[in-house]
CSV table of C-alpha atoms in Angstrom, one decimal:
chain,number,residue,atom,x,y,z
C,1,UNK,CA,6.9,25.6,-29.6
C,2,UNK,CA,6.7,21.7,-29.3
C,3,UNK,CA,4.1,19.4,-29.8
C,4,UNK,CA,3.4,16.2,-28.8
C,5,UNK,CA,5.2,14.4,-32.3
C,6,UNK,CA,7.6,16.5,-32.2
C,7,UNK,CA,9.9,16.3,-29.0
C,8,UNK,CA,13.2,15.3,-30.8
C,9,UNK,CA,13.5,18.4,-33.0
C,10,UNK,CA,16.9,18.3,-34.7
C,11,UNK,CA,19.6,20.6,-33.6
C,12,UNK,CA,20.2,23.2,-36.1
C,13,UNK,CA,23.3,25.8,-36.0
C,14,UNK,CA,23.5,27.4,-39.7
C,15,UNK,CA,21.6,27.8,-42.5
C,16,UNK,CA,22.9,28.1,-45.8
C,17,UNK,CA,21.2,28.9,-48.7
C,18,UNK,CA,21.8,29.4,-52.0
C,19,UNK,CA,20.8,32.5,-53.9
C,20,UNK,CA,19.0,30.6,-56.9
C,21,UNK,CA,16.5,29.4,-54.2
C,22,UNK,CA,16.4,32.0,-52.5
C,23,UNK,CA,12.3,32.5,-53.7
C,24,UNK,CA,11.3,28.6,-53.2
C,25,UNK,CA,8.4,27.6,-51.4
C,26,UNK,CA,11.0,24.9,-49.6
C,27,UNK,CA,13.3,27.8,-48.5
C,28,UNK,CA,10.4,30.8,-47.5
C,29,UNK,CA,8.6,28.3,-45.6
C,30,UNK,CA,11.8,27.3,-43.6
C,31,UNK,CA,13.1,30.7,-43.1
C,32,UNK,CA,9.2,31.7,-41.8
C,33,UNK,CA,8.8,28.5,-39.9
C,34,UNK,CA,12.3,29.2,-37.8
C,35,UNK,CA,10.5,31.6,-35.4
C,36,UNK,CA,8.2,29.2,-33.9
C,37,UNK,CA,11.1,27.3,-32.3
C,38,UNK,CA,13.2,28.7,-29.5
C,39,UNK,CA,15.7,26.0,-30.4
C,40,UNK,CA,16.5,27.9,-33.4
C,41,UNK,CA,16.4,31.3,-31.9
C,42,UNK,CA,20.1,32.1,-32.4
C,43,UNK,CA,20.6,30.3,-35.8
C,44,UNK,CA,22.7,31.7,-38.1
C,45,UNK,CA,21.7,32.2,-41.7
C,46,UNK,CA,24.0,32.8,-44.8
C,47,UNK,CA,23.1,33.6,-48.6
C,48,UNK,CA,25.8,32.7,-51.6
C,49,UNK,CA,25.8,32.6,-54.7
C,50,UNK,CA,25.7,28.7,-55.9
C,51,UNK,CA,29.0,27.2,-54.0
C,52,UNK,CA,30.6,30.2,-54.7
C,53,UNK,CA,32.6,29.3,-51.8
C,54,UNK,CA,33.9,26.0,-49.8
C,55,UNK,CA,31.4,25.0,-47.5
C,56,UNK,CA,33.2,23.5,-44.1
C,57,UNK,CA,32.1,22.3,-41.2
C,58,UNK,CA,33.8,20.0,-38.2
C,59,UNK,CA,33.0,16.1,-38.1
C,60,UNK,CA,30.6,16.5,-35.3
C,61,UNK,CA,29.0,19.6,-36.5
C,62,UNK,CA,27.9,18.3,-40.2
C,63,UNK,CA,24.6,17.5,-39.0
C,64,UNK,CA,23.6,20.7,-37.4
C,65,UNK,CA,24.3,22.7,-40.6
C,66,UNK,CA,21.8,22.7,-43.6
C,67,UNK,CA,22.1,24.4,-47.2
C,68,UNK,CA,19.5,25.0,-49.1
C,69,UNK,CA,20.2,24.8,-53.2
C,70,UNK,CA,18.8,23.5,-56.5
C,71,UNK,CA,19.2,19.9,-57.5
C,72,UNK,CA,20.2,20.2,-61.3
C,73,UNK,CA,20.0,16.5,-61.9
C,74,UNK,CA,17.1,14.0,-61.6
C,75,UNK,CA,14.7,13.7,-58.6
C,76,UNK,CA,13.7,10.5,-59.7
C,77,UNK,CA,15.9,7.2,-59.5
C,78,UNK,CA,15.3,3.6,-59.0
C,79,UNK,CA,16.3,2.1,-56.1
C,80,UNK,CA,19.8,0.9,-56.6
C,81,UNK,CA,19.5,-2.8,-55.2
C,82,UNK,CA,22.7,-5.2,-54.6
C,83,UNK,CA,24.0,-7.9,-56.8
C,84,UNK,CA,22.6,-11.2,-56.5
C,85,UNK,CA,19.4,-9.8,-54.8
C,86,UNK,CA,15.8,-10.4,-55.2
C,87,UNK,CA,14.4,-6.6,-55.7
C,88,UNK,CA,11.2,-5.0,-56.1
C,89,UNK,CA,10.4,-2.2,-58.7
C,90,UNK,CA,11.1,0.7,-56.1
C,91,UNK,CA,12.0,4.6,-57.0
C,92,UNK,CA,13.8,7.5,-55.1
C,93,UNK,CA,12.6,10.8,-54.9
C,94,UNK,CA,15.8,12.7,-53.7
C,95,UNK,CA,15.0,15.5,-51.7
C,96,UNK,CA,18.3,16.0,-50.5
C,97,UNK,CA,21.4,14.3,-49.4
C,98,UNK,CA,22.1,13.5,-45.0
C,99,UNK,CA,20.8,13.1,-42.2
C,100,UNK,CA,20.1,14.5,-39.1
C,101,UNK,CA,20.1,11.6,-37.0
C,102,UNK,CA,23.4,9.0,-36.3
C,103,UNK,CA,22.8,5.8,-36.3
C,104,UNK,CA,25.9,4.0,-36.3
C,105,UNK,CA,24.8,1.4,-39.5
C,106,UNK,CA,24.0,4.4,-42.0
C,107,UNK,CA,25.3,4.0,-45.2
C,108,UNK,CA,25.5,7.8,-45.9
C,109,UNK,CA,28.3,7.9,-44.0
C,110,UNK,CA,30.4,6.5,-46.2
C,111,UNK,CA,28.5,7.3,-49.2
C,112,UNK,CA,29.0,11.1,-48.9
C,113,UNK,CA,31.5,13.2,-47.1
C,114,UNK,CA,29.6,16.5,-47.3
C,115,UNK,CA,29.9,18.8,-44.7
C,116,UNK,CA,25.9,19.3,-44.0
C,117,UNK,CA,22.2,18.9,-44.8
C,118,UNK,CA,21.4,19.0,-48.3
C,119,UNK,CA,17.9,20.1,-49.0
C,120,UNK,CA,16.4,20.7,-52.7
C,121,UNK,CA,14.4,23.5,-52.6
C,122,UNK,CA,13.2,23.4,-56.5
C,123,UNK,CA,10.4,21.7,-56.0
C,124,UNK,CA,8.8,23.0,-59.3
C,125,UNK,CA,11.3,21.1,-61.2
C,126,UNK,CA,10.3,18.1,-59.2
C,127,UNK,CA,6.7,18.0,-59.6
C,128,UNK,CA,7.2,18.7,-63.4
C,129,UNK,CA,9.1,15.5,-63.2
C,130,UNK,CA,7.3,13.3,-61.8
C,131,UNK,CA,3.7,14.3,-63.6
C,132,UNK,CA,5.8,13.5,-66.7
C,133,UNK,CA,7.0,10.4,-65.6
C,134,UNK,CA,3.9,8.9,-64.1
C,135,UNK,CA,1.8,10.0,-67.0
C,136,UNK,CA,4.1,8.7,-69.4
C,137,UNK,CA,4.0,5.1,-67.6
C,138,UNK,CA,0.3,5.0,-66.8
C,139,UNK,CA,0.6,1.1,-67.3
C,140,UNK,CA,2.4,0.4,-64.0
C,141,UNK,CA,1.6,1.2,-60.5
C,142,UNK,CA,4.6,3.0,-59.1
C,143,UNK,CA,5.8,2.7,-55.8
C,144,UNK,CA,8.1,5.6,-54.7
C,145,UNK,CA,9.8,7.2,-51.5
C,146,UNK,CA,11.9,9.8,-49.8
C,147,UNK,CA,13.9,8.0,-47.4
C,148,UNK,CA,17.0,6.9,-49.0
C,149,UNK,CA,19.6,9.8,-48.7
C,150,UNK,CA,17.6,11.2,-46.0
C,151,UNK,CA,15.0,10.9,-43.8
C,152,UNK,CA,11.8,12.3,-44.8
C,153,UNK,CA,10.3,13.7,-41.9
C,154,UNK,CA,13.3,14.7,-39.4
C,155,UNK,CA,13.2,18.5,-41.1
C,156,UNK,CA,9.3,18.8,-42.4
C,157,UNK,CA,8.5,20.8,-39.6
C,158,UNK,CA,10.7,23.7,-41.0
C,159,UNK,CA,10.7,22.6,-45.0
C,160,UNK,CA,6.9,20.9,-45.1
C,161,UNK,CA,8.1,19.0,-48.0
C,162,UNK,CA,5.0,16.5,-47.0
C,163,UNK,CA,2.5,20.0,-47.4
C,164,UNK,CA,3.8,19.4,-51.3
C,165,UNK,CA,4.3,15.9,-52.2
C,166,UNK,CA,1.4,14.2,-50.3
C,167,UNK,CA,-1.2,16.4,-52.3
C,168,UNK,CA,0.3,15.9,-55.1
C,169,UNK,CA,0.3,12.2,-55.0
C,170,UNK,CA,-3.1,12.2,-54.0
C,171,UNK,CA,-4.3,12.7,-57.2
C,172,UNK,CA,-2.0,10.1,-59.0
C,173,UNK,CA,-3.8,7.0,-59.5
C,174,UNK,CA,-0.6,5.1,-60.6
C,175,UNK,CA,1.4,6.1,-57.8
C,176,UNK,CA,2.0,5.7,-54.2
C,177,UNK,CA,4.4,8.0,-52.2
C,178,UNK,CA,6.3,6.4,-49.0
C,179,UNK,CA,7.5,8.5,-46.1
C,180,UNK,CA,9.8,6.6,-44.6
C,181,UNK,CA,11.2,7.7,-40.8
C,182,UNK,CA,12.9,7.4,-37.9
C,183,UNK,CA,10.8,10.5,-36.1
C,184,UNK,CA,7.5,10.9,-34.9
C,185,UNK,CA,7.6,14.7,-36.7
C,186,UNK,CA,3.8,14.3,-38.0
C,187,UNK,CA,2.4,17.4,-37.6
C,188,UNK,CA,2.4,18.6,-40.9
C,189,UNK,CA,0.7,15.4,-41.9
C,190,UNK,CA,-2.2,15.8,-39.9
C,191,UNK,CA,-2.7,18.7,-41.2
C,192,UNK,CA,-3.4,17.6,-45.1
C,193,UNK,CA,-6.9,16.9,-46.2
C,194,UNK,CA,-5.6,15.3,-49.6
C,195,UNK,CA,-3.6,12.4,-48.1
C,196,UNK,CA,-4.7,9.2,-50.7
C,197,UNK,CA,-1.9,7.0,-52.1
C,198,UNK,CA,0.6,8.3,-49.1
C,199,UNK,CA,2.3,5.3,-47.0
C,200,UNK,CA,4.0,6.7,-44.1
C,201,UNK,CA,6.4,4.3,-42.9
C,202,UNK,CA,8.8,3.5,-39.6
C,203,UNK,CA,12.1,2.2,-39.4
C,204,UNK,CA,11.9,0.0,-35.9
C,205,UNK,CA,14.4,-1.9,-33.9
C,206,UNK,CA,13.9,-2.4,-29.9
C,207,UNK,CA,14.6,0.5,-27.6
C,208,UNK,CA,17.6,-1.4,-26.0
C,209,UNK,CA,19.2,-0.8,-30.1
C,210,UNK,CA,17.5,3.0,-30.4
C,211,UNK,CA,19.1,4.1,-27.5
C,212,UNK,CA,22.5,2.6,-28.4
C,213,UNK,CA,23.0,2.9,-32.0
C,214,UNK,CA,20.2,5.3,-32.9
C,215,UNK,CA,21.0,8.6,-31.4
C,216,UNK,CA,18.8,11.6,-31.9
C,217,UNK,CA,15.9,9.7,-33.2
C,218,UNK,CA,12.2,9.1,-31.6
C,219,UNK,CA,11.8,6.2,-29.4
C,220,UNK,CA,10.1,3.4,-29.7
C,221,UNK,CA,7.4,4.1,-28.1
C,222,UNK,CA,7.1,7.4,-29.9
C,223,UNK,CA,7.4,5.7,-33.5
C,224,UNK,CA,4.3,3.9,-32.5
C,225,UNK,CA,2.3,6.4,-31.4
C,226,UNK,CA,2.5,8.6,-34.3
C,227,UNK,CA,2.2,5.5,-36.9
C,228,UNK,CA,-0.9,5.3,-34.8
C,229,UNK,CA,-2.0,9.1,-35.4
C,230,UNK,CA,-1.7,9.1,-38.6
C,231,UNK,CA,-3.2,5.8,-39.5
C,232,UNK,CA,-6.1,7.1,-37.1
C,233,UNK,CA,-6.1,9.7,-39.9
C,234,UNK,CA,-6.5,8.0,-42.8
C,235,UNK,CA,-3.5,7.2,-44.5
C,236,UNK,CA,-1.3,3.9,-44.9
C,237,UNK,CA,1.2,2.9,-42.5
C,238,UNK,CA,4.3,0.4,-42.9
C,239,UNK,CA,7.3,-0.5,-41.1
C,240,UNK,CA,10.9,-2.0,-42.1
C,241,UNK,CA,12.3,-4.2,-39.5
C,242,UNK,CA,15.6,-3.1,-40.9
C,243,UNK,CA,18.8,-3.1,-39.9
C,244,UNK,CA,17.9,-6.8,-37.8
C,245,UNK,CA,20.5,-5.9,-35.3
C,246,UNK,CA,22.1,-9.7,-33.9
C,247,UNK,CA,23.0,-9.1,-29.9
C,248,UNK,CA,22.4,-10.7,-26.9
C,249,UNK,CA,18.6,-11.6,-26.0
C,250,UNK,CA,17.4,-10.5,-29.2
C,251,UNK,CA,14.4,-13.1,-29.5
C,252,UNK,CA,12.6,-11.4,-26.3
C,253,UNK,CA,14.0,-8.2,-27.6
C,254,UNK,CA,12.0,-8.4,-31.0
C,255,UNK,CA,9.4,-10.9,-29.6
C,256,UNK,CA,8.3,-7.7,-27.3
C,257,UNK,CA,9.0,-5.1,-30.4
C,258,UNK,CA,6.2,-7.1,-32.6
C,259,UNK,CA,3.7,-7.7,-30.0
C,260,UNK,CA,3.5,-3.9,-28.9
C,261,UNK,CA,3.7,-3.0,-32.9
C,262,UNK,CA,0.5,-5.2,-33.3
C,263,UNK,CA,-1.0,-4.1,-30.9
C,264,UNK,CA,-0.8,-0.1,-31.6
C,265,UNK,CA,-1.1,-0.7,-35.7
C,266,UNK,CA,-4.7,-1.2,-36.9
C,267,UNK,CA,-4.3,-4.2,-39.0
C,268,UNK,CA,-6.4,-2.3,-41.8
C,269,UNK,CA,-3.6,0.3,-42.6
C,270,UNK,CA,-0.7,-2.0,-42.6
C,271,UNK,CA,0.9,-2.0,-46.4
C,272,UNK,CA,3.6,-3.5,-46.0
C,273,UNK,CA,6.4,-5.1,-43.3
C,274,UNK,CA,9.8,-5.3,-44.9
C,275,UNK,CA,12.7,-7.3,-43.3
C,276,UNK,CA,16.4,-6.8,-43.9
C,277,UNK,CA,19.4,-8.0,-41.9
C,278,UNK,CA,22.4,-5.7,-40.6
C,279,UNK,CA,25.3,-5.3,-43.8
C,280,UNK,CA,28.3,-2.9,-44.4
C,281,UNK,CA,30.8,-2.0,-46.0
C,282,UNK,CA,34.5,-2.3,-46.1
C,283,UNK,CA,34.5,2.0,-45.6
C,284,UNK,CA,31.5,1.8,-43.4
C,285,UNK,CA,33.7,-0.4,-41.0
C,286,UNK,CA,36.9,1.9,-40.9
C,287,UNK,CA,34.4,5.0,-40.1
C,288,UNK,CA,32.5,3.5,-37.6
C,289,UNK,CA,36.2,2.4,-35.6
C,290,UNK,CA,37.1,5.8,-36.4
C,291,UNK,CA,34.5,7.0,-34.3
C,292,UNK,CA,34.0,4.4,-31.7
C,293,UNK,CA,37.2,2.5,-31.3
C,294,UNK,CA,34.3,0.4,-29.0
C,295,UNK,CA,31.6,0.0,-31.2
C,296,UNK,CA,30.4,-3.7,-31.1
C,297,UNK,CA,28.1,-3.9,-34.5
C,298,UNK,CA,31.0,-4.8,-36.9
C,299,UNK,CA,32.0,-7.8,-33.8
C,300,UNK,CA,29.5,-10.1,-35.3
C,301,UNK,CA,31.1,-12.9,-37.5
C,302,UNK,CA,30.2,-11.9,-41.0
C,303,UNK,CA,31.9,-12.9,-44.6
C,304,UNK,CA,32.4,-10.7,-47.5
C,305,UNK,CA,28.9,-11.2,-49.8
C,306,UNK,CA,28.6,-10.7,-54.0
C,307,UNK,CA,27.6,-7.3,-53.2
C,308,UNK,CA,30.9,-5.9,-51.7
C,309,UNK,CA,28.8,-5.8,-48.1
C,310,UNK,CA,30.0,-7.9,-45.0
C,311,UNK,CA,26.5,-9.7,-44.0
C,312,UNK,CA,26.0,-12.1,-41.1
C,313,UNK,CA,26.2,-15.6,-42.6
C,314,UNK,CA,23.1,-17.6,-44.1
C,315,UNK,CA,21.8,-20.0,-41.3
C,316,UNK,CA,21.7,-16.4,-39.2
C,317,UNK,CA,20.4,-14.8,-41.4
C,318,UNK,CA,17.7,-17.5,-42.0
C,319,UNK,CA,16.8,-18.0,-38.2
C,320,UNK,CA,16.5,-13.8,-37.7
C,321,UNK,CA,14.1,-13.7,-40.7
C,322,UNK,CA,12.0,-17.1,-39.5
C,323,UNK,CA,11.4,-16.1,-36.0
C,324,UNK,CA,10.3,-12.4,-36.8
C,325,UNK,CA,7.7,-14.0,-39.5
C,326,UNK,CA,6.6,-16.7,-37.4
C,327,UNK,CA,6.1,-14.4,-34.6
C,328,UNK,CA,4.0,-11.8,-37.1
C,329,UNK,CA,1.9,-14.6,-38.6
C,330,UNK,CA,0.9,-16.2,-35.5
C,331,UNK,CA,-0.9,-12.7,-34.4
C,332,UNK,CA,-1.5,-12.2,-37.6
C,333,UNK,CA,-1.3,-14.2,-41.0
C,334,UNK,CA,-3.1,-11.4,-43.2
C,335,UNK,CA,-0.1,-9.2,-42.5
C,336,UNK,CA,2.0,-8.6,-46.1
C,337,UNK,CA,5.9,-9.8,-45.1
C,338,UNK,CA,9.1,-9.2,-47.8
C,339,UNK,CA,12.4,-9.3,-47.6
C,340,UNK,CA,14.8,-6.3,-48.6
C,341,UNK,CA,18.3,-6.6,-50.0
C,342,UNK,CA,18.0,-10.2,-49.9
C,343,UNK,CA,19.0,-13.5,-52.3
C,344,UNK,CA,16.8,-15.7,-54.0
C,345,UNK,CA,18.1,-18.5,-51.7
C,346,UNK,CA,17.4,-16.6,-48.7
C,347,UNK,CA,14.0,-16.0,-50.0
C,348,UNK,CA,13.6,-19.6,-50.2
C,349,UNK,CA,14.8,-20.7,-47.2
C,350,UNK,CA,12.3,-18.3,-45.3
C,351,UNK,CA,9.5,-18.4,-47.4
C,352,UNK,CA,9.4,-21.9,-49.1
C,353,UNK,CA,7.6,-20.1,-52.0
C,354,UNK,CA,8.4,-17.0,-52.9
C,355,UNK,CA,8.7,-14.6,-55.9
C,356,UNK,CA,10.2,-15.9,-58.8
C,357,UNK,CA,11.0,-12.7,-60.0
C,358,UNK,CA,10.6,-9.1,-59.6
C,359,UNK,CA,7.7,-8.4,-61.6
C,360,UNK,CA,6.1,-10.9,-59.2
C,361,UNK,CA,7.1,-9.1,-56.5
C,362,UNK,CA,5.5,-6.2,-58.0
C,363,UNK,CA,2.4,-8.1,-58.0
C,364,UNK,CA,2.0,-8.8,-54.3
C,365,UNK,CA,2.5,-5.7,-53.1
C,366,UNK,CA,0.0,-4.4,-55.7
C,367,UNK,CA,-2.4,-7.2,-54.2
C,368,UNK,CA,-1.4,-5.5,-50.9
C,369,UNK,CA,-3.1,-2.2,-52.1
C,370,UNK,CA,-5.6,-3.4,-53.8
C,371,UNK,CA,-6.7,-6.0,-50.6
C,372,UNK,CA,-6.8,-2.4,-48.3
C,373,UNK,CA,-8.8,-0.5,-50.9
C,374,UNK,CA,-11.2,-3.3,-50.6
């Protein structure tokens, strides 16, 4: 059973889970969910008892297994920024570690070497941290997402983590969740009645780049139309023009990305538009050769930045970041523009006046929200 948001349905072998959440929503829900999807007609599904046991699977089969367990640390992190960078007050909820998807850029892949999925199927525990979080630090309007160890979508036709958080968020005041993703898996979210203080959010790059470096995910095309959908139905929408991916033709190749995105986004629901330029590591590098002895990202001449990531050099940088604002601003100077993972300098260079510091950062994007409300 497909819908129409929900063509690219990740390929799913084995299900592990462990026996202390065994009796989580996350876990029933997944389990019930399975038999609406032929795909997943001949999973295979195995109980133990909390990593009682070496968990293996081949290189190219770590994405098609998933285990289910209990995250005994904290949910909630900030967002771990770079040295030298100009960052914004931004938290992680950590659902769960990997990703189903492989683009060839991902940092997970040489942030973690585990052999599957993880998914965190205490969710009571997470709730019960948050509520005491946020209420603690009513003062400040927090802005916090799923998306950085995994995507937060890609599964939520199985797990409907969204059926959880995005109620629960709705009735925070000081809070607003971001669903950040690379799928047009929405169906859960159309579902919700309860959907204020919810951003859902789009990672975008031309389809030339998808279909290159971004196997597995939605297309372009498809990215749009459900950022569409949902804004149709009432909630927030952003997008993050990140990784900028330097190849050949890649004015025309963004020039068309932004027009269709304009054109398809109501204005009204746009939060925010992040930018962020392609960076690595030294590990990413060796994994990605390791993989594909042909791969052509890493080619670009780069040098060695503060933060231990090879980044395409300044004056690159600089005209990438000019030409996608420029182009934004000339459809549409309203539009909120910020740059992630980025120096002060480079903030300068692009932006003539920007932020002089975090907290007024903070402020824009709360200007952002409060602008939308209005």
């Amino acid at each position: 059973m497909l819908s129409h948001f929900s063509s690219h349905l990740p390929e799913i072998e084995k299900i592990i889970i462990d026996e202390d959440v065994r009796n989580e929503t996350i876990t029933k829900k997944t389990l019930g969910n399975l038999a609406k999807y032929d795909i997943y007609r001949n999973i295979e599904i195995e109980y133990i008892e909390n990593k009682s046991k070496t968990i293996n699977a081949p290189l190219g089969d770590k994405k098609k297994t998933v285990y289910f367990l209990k995250n005994k640390g904290s949910f909630l992190e900030k967002c771990p920024g770079s040295d030298g960078v100009l960052c914004c007050h931004y938290f992680i909820i950590n659902t769960g570690i990997n990703c189903n998807f492989d683009c060839a850029y991902c940092f997970l892949q040489s942030y973690t070497n585990l052999p599957y999925i993880s998914v965190y199927a205490n969710t009571d525990k997470l709730l019960d941290e948050l509520d005491n979080k946020l209420k603690k630090y009513k003062n400040i309007h927090w802005r916090i997402g799923t998306g950085e160890f995994t995507d937060s979508l890609s599964l939520d036709h199985l797990t409907e983590y969204s059926k959880i958080l995005v109620p629960f968020f709705s009735k925070i005041k000081n809070a607003t969740l971001e669903l950040k993703t690379k799928s047009a898996n929405i169906d859960n979210l159309l579902k919700i009645n309860e959907k204020q203080n919810t951003v859902v959010s789009w990672s975008l790059n031309p389809e030339n780049i998808i279909r290159e470096i971004e196997p597995g995910t939605a297309s372009l095309e498809e990215r749009l139309n459900a950022a569409q959908t949902v804004a149709e139905n009432g909630y927030d929408i952003a997008f993050h023009l990140d990784p900028l991916i330097w190849h050949d033709n890649w004015q025309n190749n963004y020039n068309k990305l932004i027009f269709r995105l304009l054109d398809t986004a109501p204005e009204n629901k746009i939060r925010w538009i992040s930018m962020g330029s392609f960076r690595y590591s030294k590990d990413l590098k060796e994994i990605l050769k390791m993989k594909n002895p042909h791969e052509k990202i890493t080619l670009s001449e780069m040098f060695l930045a503060e933060d231990g990531k090879y980044r395409y050099y300044a004056p690159q940088r600089k005209n990438m970041y000019e030409f996608i604002k420029n182009t934004i601003h000339e459809i549409n100077p309203r539009l909120f523009l910020y740059l992630c993972m980025e120096t002060k300098d480079m903030w300068e260079r692009v932006f003539q006046k920007p932020p002089v510091s975090c907290k007024e950062l903070d402020q824009q994007f709360e200007k952002r929200r409060q602008d939308l409300i209005i």
